[in-house]
Coordinates of C-alpha atoms and ligand atoms in Angstrom, one line a residue:
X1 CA 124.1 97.8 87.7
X2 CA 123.5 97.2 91.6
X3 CA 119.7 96.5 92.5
X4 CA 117.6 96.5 95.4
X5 CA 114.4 94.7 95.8
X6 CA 112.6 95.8 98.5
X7 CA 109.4 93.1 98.7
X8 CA 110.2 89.5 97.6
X9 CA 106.8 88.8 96.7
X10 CA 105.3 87.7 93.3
X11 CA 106.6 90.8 91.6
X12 CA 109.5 91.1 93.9
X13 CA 110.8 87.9 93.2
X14 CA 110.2 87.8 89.8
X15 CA 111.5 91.2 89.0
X16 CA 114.5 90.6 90.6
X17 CA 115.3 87.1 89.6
X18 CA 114.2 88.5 86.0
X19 CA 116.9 92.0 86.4
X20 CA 119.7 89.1 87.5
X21 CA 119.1 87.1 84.6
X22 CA 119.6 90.0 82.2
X23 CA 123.4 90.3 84.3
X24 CA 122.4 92.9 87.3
X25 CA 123.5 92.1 90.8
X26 CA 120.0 92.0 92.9
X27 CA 119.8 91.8 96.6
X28 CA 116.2 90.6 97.3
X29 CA 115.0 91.8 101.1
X30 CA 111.9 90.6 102.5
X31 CA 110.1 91.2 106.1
X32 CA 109.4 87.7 106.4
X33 CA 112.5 85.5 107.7
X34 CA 111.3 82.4 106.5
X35 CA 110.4 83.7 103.4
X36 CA 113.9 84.7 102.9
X37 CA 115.7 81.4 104.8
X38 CA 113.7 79.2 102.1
X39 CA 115.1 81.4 99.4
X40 CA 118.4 80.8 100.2
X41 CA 117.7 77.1 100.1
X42 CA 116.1 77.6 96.7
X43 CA 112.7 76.8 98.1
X44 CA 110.1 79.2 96.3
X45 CA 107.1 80.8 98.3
X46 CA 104.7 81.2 95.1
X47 CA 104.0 78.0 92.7
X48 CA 104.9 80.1 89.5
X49 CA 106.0 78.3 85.7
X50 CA 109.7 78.7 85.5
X51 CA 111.0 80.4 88.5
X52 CA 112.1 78.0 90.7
X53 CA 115.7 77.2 87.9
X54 CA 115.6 80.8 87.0
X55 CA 116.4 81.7 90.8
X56 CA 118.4 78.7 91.4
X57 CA 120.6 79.7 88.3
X58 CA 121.0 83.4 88.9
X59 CA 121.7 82.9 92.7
X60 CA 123.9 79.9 92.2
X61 CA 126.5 82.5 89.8
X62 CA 125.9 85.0 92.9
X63 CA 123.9 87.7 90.8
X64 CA 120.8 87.4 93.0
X65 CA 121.0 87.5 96.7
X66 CA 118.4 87.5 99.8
X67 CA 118.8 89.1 102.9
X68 CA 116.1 90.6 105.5
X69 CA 118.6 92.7 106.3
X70 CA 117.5 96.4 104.7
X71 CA 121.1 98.0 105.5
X72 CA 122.9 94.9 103.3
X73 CA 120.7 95.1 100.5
X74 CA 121.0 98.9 99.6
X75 CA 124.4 99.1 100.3
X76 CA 126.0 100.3 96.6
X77 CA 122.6 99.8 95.0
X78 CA 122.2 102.7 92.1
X79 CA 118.2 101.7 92.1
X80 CA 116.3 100.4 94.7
X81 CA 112.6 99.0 93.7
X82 CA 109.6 99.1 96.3
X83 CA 107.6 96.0 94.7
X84 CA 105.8 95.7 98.2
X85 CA 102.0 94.6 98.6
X86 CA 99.4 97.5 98.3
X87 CA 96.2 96.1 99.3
X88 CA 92.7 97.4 99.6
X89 CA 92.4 99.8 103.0
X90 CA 89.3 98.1 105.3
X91 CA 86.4 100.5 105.2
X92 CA 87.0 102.4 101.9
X93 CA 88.9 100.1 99.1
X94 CA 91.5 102.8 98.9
X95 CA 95.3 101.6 98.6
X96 CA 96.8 100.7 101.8
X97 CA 100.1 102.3 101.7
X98 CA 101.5 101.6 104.5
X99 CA 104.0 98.7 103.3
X100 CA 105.0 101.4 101.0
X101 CA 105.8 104.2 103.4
X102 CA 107.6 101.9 106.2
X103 CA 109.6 101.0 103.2
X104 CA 110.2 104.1 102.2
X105 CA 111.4 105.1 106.0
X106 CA 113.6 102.2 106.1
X107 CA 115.4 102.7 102.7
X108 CA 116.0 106.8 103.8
X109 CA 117.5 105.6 106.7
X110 CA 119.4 102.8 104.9
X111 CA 121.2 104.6 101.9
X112 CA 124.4 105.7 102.3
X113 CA 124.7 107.4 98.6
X114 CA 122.0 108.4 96.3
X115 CA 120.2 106.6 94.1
X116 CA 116.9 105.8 92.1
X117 CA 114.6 104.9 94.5
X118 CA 111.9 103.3 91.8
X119 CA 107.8 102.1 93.0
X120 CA 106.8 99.0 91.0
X121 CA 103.9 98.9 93.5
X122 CA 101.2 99.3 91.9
X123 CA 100.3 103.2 93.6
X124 CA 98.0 105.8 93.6
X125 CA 98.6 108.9 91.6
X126 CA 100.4 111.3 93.5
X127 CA 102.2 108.6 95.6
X128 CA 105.4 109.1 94.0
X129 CA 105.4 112.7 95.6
X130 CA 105.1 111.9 98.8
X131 CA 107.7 109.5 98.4
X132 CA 110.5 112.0 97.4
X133 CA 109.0 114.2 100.7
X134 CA 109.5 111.6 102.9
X135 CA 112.5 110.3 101.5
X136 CA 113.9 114.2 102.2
X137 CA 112.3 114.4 105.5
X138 CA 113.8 111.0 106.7
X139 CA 117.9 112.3 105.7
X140 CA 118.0 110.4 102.3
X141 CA 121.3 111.3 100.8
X142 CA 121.1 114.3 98.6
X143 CA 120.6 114.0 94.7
X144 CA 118.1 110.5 95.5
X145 CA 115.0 110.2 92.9
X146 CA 111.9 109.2 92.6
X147 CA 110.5 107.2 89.3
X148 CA 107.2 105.2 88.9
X149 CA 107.8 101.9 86.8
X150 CA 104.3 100.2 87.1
X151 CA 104.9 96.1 86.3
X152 CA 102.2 94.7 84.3
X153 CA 102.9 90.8 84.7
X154 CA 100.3 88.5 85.0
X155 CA 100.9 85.7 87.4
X156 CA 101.1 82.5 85.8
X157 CA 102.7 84.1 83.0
X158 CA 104.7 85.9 84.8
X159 CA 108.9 85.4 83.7
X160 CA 107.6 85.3 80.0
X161 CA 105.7 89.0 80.7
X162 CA 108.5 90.5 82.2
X163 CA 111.4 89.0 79.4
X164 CA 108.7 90.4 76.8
X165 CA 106.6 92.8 78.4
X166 CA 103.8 94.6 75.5
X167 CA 105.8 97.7 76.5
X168 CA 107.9 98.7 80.1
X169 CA 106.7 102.5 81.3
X170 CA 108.8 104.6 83.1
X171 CA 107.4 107.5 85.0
X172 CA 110.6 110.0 86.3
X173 CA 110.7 113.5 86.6
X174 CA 114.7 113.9 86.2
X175 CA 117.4 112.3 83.4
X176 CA 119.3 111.0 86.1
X177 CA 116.2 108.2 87.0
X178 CA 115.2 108.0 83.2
X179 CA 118.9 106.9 82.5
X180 CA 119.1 104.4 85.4
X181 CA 116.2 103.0 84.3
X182 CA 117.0 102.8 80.8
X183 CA 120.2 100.9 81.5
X184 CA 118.1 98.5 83.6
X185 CA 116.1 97.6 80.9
X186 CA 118.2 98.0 78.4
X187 CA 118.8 93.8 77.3
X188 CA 114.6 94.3 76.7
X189 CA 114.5 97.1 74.1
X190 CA 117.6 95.7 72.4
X191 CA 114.6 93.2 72.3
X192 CA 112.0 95.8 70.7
X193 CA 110.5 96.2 74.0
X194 CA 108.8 99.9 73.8
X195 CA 109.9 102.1 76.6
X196 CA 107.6 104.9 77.7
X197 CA 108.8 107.6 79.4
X198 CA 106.3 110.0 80.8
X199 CA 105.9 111.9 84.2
X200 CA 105.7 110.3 87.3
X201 CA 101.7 111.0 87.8
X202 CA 101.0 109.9 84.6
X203 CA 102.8 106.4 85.0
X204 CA 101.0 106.0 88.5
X205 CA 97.3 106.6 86.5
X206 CA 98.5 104.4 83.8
X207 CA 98.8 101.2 85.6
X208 CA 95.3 101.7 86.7
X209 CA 93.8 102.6 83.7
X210 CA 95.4 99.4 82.1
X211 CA 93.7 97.3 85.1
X212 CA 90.9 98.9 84.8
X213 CA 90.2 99.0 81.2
X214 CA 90.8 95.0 81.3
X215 CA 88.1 94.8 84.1
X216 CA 86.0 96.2 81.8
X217 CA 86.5 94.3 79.2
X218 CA 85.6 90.9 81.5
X219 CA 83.0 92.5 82.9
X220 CA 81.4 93.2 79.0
X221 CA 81.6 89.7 77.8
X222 CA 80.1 88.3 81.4
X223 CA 77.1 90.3 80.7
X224 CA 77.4 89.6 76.7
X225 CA 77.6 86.0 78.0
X226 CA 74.3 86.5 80.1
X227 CA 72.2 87.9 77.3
X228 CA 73.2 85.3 74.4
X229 CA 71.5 82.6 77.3
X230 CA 68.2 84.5 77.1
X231 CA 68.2 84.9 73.3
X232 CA 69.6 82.1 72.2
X233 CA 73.5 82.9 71.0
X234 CA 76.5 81.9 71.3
X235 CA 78.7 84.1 73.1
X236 CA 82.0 82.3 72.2
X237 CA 81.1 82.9 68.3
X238 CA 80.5 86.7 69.6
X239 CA 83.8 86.8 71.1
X240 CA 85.6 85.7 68.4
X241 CA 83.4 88.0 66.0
X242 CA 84.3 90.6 67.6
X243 CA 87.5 90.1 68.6
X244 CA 89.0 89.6 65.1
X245 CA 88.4 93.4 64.8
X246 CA 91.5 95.0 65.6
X247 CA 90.0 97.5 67.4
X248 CA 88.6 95.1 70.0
X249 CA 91.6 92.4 70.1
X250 CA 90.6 88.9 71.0
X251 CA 91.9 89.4 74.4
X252 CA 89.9 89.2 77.8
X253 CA 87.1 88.1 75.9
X254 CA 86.3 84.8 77.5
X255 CA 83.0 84.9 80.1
X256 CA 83.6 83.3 83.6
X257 CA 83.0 83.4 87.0
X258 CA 84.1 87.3 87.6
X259 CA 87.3 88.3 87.6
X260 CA 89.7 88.2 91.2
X261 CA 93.2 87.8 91.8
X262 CA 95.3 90.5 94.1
X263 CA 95.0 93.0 91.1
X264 CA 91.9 93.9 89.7
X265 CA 89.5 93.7 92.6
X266 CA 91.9 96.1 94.5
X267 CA 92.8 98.5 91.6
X268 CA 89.5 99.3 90.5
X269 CA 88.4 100.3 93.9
X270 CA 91.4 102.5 94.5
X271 CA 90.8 103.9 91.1
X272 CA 87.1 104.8 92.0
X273 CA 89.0 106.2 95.5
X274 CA 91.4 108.3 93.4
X275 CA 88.5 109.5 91.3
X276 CA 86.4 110.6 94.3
X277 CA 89.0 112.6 96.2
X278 CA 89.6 114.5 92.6
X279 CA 86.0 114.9 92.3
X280 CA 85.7 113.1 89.7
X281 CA 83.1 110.6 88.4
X282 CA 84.2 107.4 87.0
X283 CA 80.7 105.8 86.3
X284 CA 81.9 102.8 83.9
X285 CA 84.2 101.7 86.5
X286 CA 81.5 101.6 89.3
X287 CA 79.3 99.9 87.6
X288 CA 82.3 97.5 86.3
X289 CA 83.0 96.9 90.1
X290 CA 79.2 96.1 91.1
X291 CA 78.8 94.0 87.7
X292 CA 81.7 91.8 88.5
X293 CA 80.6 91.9 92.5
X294 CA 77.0 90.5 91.6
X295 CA 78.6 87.9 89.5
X296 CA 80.7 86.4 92.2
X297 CA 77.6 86.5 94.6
X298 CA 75.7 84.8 92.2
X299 CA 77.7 81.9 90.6
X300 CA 76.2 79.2 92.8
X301 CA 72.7 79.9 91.4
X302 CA 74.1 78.5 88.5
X303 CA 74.8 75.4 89.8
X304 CA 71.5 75.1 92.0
X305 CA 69.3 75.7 89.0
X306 CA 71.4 73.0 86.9
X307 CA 70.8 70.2 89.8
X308 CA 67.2 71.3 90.1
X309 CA 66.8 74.0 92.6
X310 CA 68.4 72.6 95.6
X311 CA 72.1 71.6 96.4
X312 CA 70.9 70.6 100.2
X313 CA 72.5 67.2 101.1
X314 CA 73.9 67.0 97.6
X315 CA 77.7 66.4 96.6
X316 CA 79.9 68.9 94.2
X317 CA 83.1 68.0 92.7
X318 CA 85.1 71.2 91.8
X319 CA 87.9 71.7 89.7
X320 CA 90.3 74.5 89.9
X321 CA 90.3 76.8 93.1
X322 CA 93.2 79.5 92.3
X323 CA 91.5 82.9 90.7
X324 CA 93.1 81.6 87.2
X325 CA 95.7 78.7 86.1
X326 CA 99.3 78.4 86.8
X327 CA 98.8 80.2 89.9
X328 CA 98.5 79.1 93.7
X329 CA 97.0 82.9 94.1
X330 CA 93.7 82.4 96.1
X331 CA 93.6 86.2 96.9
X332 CA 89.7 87.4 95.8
X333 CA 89.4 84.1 93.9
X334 CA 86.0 83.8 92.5
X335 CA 85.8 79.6 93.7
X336 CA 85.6 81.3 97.2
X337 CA 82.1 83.3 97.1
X338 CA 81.0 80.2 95.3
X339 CA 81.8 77.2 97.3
X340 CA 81.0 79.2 100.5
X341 CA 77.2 79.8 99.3
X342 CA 77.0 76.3 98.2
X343 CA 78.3 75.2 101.4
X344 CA 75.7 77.5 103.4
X345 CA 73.2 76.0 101.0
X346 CA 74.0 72.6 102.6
X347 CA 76.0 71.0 100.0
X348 CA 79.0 69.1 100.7
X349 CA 82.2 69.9 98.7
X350 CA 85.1 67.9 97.2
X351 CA 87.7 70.0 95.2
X352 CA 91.0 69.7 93.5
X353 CA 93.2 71.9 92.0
X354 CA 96.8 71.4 90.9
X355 CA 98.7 74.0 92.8
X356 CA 96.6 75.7 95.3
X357 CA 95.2 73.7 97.9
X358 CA 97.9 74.9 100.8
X359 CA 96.4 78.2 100.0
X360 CA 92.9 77.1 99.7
X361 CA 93.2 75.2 103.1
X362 CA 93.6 78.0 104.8
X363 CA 90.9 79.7 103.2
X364 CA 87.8 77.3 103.2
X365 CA 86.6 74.9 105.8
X366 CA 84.9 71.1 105.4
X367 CA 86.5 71.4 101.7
X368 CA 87.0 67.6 100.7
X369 CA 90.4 68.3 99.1
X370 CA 90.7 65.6 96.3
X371 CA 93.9 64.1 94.7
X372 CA 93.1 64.4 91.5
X373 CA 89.6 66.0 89.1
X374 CA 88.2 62.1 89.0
X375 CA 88.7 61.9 92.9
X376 CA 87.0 65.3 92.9
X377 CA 84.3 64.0 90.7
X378 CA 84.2 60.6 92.2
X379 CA 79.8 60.0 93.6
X380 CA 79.3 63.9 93.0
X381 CA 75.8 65.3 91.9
X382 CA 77.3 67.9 89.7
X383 CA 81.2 68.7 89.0
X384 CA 82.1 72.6 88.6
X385 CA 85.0 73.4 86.5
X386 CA 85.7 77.4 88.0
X387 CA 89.3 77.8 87.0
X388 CA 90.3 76.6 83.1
X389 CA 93.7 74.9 84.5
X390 CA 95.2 73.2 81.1
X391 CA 94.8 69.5 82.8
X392 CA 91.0 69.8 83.2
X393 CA 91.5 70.5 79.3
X394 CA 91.3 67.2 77.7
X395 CA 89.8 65.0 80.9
X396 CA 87.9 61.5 80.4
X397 CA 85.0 62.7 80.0
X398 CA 83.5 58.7 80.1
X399 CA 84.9 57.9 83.3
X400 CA 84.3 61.2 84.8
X401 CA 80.4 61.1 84.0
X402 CA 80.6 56.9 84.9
X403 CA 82.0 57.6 88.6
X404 CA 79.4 60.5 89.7
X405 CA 76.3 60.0 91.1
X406 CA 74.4 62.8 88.8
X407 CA 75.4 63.8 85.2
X408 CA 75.5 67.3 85.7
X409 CA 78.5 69.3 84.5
X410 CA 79.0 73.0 85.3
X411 CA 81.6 74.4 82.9
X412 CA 82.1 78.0 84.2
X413 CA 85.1 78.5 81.9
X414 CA 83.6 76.7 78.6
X415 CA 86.5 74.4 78.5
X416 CA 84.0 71.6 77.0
X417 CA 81.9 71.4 73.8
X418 CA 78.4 71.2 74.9
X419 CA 78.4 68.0 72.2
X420 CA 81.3 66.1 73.8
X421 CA 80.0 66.5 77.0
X422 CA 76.6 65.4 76.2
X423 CA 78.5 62.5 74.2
X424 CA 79.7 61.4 77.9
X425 CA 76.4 61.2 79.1
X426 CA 76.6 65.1 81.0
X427 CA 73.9 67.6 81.6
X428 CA 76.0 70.6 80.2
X429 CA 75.9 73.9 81.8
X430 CA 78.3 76.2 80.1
X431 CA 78.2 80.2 79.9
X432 CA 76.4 82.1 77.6
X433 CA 76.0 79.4 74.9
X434 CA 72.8 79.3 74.0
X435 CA 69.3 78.0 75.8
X436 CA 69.7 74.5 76.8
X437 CA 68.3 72.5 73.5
X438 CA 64.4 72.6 74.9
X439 CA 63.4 69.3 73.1
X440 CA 63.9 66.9 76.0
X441 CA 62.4 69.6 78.1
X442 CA 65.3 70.1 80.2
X443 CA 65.7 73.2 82.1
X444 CA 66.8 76.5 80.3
X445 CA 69.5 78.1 82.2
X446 CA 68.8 81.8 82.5
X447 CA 71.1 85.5 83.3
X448 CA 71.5 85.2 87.3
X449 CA 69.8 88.3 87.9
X450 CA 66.3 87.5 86.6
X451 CA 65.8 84.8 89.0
X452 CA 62.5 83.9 87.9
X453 CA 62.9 80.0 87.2
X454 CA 64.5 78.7 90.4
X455 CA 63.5 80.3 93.8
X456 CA 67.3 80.8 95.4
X457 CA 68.3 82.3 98.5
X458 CA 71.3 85.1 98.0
Ligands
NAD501 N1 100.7 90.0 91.9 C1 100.6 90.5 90.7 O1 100.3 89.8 89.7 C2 101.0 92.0 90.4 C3 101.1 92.4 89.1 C4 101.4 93.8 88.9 C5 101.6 94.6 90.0 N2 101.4 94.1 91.3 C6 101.6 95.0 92.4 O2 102.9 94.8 93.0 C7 102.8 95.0 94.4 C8 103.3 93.8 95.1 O3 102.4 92.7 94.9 P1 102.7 91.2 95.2 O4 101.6 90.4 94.6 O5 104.1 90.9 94.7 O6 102.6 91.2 96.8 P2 103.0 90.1 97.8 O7 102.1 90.3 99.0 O8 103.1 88.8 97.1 O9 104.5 90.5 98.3 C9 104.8 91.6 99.0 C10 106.1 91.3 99.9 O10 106.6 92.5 100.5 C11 107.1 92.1 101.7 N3 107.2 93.4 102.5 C12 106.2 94.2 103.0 N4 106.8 95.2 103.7 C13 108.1 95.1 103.6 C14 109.2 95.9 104.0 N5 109.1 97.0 104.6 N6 110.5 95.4 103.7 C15 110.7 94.3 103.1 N7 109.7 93.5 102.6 C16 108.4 93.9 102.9 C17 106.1 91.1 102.3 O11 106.6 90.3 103.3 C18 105.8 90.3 101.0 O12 106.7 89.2 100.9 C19 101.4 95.4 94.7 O13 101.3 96.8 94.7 C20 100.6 94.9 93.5 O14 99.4 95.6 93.3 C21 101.1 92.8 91.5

């Protein structure tokens, strides 16, 4: 089967590499030249586990190619994926299509015989449509399709996802696209991966709905997180209590700084945007959005409560910057809110994380960037763990606590047993695990939003 790519970003670049590896021949075309000349020299433009041999390996036996050049990369191709970026439109949240469409117009004009033209985009409902009327309106040969095929990989995890995807949907509205796309994937359900078909609308709402519903689920344990501090609980005990039932699924259940990343922020906006223009409310969802918007905004009153009220003139360490581990994705990253209201509180800030710091540099400014977490750590009042990297997992705690200047450890990501950490001679801060033992009279931290202890500025 002959693939095109068009978008050689992280889904892109996966997918593609991923099709080439099951014995497709993908062109990959990207805007971007340099993108595309680095490619060809096996230089990758995302830090992502495994990709760099699986590219090198497919494109040295000449199965996946790169190109900028539109009119090379369609050429043959019997599919032809749009996996470019759909962000959040300025002013309203709703997906920004445009990417899409200028895709779209190029493709029309490229093909010189029909073929599946497929969104992995991640789309509004109804999307799909006006892709097949432009497609017709721009002179695309006769007999082309339209099919949704929503990718559900989660960076960091991403080759492993798409090799063994929970289930690969296919939204099409003719046999000739459901049986392109069932040869595609058809090394994966020899592998018991389920394929749904359904109609192209319905795929569209289903990636959503899936983004969505795991917002949600974030979003409940942050606030179950918040409550067990005020009554004394343990919300990692809850999690797993609950999550044994299979109904809930142990999943997604782990409290943290809000969720970011390039997906969920944007997908549950241009959900609530979808549901408005159909008149329809989607109440759980706004209030998931505004829950997980509050949290972001209010992560550094953690910290100030935990040195005393103040971070003015003080040092933090911080470890982890990308919006979760094994990414260099700083795109709506939850470290960003947080070291920028610390900063505008008037502390200074040394941070280190293992992959992201060309990204972060171009997002924060006066960031210390530290070689290493003890570098990080090294003459800071308080160190902030905000993304769980597996390196900050098992960290010497002795020398960590014996080369800052205060004891205090924020552990937004309860990668550390309040014991061990106190064992090391920390102040431990964790989420939602119970009231700070009162019998040395230490400070109790408390849910953000009540705000009664510690005066803070927003
Ligand atoms: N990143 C994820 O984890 C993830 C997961 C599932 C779905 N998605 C969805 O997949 C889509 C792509 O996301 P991403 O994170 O890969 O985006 P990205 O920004 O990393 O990559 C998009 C790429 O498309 C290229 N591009 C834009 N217009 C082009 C055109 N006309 N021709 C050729 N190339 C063009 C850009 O140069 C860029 O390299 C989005 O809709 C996103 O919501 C992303």
């Amino acid at each position: 089967m002959r693939i095109a790519m068009i978008g050689t970003g992280y889904v892109g670049l996966v997918s593609g590499a991923c099709f080439a590896d099951f014995g497709h021949e993908v062109a990959c075309v990207d805007k971007d030249a340099g993108k595309i000349a680095n490619l060809k020299n096996g230089i990758m433009p995302i830090w992502e586990p495994g990709l760099e041999s699986l590219v090198k390996s497919n494109a040295d036996r000449g199965r996946l190619t790169f190109t900028t050049d539109i009119n090379e990369a369609v050429k043959g191709a019997e599919a032809i994926f749009i996996a470019v970026g759909t962000p959040a439109r300025r002013g309203d949240g709703h997906a920004d299509l445009t990417y899409v469409f200028d895709a779209v117009r190029e493709l029309a004009h490229a093909m010189t015989q029909r073929a599946v033209v497929v969104t992995k985009s991640t789309v509004p409902v109804g999307t799909g449509d006006r892709i097949a009327e432009l497609l017709e309106r721009e002179g695309a040969p006769a007999g082309t399709s339209v099919a949704s095929n929503p990718e559900f990989l989660r960076e960091g995890a991403a080759i492993a996802d798409f090799k063994h995807p929970d289930r690969i949907v296919v939204g099409a509205e003719d046999e000739h696209a459901r049986q392109v796309l069932r040869e595609i994937y058809r090394p994966l359900f020899l592998n018991k991966a389920p394929i749904l078909f359904t109609g192209r609308r319905t795929a569209e709402l289903t990636k959503y709905a899936a983004n969505a519903f795991l917002a949600v689920k974030i979003s409940f344990i942050n606030e179950i997180a918040n409550l067990c501090e005020a009554v004394d609980a343990d919300v990692q005990e809850v999690a797993r209590g609950i999550g044994l039932d299979n109904r809930i699924g142990p999943k997604f259940l782990h409290p943290g700084p809000g969720y970011g990343g390039s997906c969920f922020p944007k997908d549950t906006l241009a959900l609530l945007q979808t549901a408005k223009e159909a008149g329809i409310q989607q109440r759980i969802v706004e209030t998931v959005v505004s829950v997980n918007d509050d949290r972001k905004a209010t992560m550094h009153e953690r910290v100030l409560r935990a040195v005393g009220g103040s971070v003015k003139g003080k040092r933090i360490g911080v470890l982890g910057l990308a919006f979760k581990p094994n990414t260099d994705d700083m795109r709506d990253a939850p470290s960003i809110p947080l070291l920028k209201a610390l900063q505008a509180q008037g502390a200074s800030v040394a941070a280190f994380d293992p992959a992201a710091r060309e990204q972060a540099e171009a997002v924060f400014e006066n960031v210390e960037f530290a070689a290493d977490p003890y570098s990080a750590a090294k003459n800071a009042d308080a160190l902030v763990i905000v993304t769980e990297w597996d390196e900050f997992r098992a960290l010497d705690l002795d020398r960590l606590a014996k080369s800052m200047k205060g004891q205090v450890l924020v552990d937004l990501r309860n990668v550390y047993d309040r014991a061990e950490a106190e064992e090391a001679g920390f102040d431990y801060y964790g989420l939602g695990r119970g009231k700070v033992d009162g019998r040395d009279g230490r400070l109790r931290l408390v849910p953000e939003t009540s705000g009664k202890d510690v005066q803070v500025a927003r």
